Short mmCIF file of C-alpha atoms in Angstrom, two decimals:
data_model
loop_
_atom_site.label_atom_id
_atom_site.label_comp_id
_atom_site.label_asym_id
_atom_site.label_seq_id
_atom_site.Cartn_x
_atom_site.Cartn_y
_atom_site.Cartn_z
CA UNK A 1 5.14 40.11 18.53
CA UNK A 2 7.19 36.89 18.92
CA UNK A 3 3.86 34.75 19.76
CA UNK A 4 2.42 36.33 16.39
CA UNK A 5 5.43 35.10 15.01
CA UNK A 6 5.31 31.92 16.36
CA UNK A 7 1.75 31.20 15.42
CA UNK A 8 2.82 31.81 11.88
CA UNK A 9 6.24 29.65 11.53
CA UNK A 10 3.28 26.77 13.08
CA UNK A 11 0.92 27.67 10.13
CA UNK A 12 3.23 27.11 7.57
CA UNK A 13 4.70 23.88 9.44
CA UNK A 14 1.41 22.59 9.75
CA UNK A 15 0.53 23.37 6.17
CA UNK A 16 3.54 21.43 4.81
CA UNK A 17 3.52 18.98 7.23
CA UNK A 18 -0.50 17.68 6.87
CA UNK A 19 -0.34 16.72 3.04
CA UNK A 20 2.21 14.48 3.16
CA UNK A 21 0.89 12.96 6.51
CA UNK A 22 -2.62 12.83 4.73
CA UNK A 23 -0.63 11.15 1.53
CA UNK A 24 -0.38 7.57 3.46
CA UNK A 25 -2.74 4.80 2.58
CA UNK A 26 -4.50 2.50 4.46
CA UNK A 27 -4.63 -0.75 2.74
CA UNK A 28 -7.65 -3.43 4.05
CA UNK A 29 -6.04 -6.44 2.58
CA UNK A 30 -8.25 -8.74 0.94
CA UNK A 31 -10.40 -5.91 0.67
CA UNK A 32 -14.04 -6.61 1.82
CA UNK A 33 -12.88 -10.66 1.96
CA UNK A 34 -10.37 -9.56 4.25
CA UNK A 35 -7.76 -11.81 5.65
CA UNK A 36 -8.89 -15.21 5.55
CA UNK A 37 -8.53 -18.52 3.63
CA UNK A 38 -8.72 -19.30 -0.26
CA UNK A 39 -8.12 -15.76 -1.10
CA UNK A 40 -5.48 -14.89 -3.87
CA UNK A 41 -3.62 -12.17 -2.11
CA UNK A 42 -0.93 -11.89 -4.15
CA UNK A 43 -3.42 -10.78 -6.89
CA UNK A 44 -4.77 -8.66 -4.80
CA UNK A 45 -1.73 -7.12 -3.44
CA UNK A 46 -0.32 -7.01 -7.81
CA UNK A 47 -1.42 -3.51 -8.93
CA UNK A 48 -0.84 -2.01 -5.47
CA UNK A 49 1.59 0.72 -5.04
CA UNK A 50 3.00 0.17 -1.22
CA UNK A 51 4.80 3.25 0.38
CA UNK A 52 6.65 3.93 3.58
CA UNK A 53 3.61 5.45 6.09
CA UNK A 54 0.58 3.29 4.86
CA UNK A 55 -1.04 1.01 6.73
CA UNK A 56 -2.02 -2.67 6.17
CA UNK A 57 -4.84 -3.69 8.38
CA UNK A 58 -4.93 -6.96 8.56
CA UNK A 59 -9.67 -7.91 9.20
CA UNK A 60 -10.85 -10.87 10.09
CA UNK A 61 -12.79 -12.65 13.18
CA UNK A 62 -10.42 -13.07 16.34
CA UNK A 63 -9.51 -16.52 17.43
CA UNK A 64 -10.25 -18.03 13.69
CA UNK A 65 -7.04 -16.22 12.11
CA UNK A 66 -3.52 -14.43 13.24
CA UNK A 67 -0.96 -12.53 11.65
CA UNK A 68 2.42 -13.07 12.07
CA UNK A 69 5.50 -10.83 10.27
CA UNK A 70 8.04 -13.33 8.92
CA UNK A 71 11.35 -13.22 6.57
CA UNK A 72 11.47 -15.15 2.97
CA UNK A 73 12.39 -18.28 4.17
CA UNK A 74 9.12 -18.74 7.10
CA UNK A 75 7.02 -17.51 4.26
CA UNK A 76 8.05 -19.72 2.00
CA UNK A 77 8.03 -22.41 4.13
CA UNK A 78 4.86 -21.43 6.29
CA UNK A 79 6.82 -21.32 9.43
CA UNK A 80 4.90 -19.87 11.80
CA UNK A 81 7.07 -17.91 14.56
CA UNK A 82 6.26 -18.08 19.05
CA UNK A 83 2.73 -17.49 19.35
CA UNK A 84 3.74 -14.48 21.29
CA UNK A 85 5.36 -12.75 18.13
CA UNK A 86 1.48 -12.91 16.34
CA UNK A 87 -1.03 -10.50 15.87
CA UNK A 88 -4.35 -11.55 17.03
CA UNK A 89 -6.83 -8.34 17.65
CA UNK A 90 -9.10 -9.15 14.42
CA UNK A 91 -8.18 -5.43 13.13
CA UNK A 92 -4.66 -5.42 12.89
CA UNK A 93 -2.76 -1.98 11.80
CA UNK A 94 0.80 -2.45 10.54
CA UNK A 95 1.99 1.18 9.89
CA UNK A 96 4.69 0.39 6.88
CA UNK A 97 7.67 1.72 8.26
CA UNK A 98 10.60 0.89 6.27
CA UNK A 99 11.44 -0.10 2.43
CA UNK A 100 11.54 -3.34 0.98
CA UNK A 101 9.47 -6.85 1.12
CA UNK A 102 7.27 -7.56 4.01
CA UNK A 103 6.18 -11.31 4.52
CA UNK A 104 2.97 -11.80 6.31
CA UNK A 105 1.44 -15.33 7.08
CA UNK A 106 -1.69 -16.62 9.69
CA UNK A 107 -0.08 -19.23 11.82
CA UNK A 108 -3.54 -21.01 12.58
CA UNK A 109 -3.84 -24.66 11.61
CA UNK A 110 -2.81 -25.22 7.98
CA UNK A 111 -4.15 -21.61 7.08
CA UNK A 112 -0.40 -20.63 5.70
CA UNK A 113 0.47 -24.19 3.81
CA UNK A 114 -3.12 -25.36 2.99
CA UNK A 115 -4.69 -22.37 2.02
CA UNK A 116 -2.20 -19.72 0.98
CA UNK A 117 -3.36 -17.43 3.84
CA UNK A 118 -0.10 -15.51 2.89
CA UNK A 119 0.32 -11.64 1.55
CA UNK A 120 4.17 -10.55 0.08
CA UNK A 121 4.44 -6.62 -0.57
CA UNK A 122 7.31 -4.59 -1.62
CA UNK A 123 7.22 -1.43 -0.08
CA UNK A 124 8.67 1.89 -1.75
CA UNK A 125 10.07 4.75 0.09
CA UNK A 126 7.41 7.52 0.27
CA UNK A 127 8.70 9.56 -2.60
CA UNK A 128 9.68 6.38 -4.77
CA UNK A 129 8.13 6.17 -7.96
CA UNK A 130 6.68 2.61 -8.74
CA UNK A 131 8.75 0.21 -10.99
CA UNK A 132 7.16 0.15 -14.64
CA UNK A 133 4.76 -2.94 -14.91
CA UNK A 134 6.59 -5.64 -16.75
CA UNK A 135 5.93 -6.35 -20.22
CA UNK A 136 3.05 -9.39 -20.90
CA UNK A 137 4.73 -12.01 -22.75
CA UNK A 138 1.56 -13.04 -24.63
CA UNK A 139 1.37 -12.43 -28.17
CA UNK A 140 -0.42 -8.94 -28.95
CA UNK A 141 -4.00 -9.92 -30.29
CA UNK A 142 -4.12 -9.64 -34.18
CA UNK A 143 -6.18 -7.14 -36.19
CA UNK A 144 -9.94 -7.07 -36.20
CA UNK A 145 -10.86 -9.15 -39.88
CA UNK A 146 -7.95 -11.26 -39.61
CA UNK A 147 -7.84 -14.88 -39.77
CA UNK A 148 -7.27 -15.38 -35.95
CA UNK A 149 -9.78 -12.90 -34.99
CA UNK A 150 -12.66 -13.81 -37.51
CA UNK A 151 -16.30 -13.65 -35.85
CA UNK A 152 -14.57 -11.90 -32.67
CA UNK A 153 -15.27 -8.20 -31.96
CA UNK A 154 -11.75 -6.38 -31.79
CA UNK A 155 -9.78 -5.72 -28.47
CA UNK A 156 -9.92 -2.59 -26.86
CA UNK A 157 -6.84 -1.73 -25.16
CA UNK A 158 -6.57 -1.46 -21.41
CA UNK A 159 -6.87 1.89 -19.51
CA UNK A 160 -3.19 2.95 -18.55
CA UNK A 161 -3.11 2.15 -14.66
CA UNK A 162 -3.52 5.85 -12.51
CA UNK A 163 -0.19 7.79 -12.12
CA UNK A 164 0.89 7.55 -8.56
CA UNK A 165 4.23 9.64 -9.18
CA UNK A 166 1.70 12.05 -11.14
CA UNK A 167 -0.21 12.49 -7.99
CA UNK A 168 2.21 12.63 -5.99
CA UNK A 169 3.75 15.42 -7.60
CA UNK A 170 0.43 17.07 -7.46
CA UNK A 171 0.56 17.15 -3.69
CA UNK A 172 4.75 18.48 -3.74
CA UNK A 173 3.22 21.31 -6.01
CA UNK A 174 0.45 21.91 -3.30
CA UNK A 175 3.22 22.05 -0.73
CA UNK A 176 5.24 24.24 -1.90
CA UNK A 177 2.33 26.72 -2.66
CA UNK A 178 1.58 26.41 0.92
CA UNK A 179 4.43 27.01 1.67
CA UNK A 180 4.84 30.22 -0.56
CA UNK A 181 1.49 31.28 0.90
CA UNK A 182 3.17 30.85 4.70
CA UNK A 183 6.09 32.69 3.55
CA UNK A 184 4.13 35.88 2.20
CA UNK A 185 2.15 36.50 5.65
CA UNK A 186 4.92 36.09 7.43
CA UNK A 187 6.79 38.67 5.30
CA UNK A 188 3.33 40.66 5.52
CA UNK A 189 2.79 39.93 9.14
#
């Protein structure tokens, strides 16, 4: 009887414990460029939504680029930290494990400085919702048949961004009828 019970108090750990373990992202940066010179990763990195428990892995061909976790100022400045602080596998994994900005530069040559080989984040704790985008400050496009818009076809509007917090709350519902589920066979059981 108690292993029966057991085997159901693991169920329902399991069951609320896999979603939010599945829930973690793993970021390539730079994509299918990944991380190498002359690539805008701060534009990449923009629309990104960063939580506690992704991953950044950090691709590119070992010997030809590093990675090296610095604070504001060495990423500002491009100084690069004792070679034995860098990264230098050519598939890096950095599991995000606290809040708050994350600095990453390549210490090779003038791959930092010359070539903005450089990637800021701001990481979120897991359950965070993201910070609303800020406003543009560009005037809003005038009306189709105006005098600034004549011979142009009108603007369509952008698609609103996917709701992270949305989905997120998705998965809480999913837990907790998991959880609900668990509770019921046990009571059953």
């Amino acid at each position: 009887m108690a292993s029966k019970q057991f085997n159901i108090i693991a169920l329902a750990v399991f069951t609320i414990v896999l979603p939010a373990v599945a829930m973690a992202t793993e970021f390539t940066v730079g994509d299918d460029s990944g991380w190498t010179i002359d690539f805008d990763y701060q534009a990449w990195a923009k629309d990104k939504v960063f939580r506690v428990g992704d991953k950044l892995v950090f691709k590119y061909t070992a010997g030809r680029h590093n990675v090296f976790k610095v604070n504001e100022t060495a990423f500002a400045n491009c100084t690069v930290p004792p070679p034995n602080e860098g990264l230098t596998s050519g598939k890096d994994v950095i599991t995000l494990s606290t809040t708050g900005r994350k600095w990453y530069i390549c210490g090779v040559s003038n791959h930092c400085a010359g070539h903005g080989q450089k990637l800021v984040i701001t990481v979120l704790d897991e359950s965070a919702s993201p910070a609303p985008s800020p406003s543009p400050s560009t005037p809003k496009p005038s009306t189709p048949g105006s005098a600034n818009n004549i011979g142009q076809p009108p603007s369509t509007p952008a698609a609103p961004a996917p709701n992270s917090a949305y989905n997120r709350i998705l998965v809480s519902g999913y837990q907790l009828l998991m959880a609900a589920m668990a509770a019921v066979a046990f009571l059953v059981v």
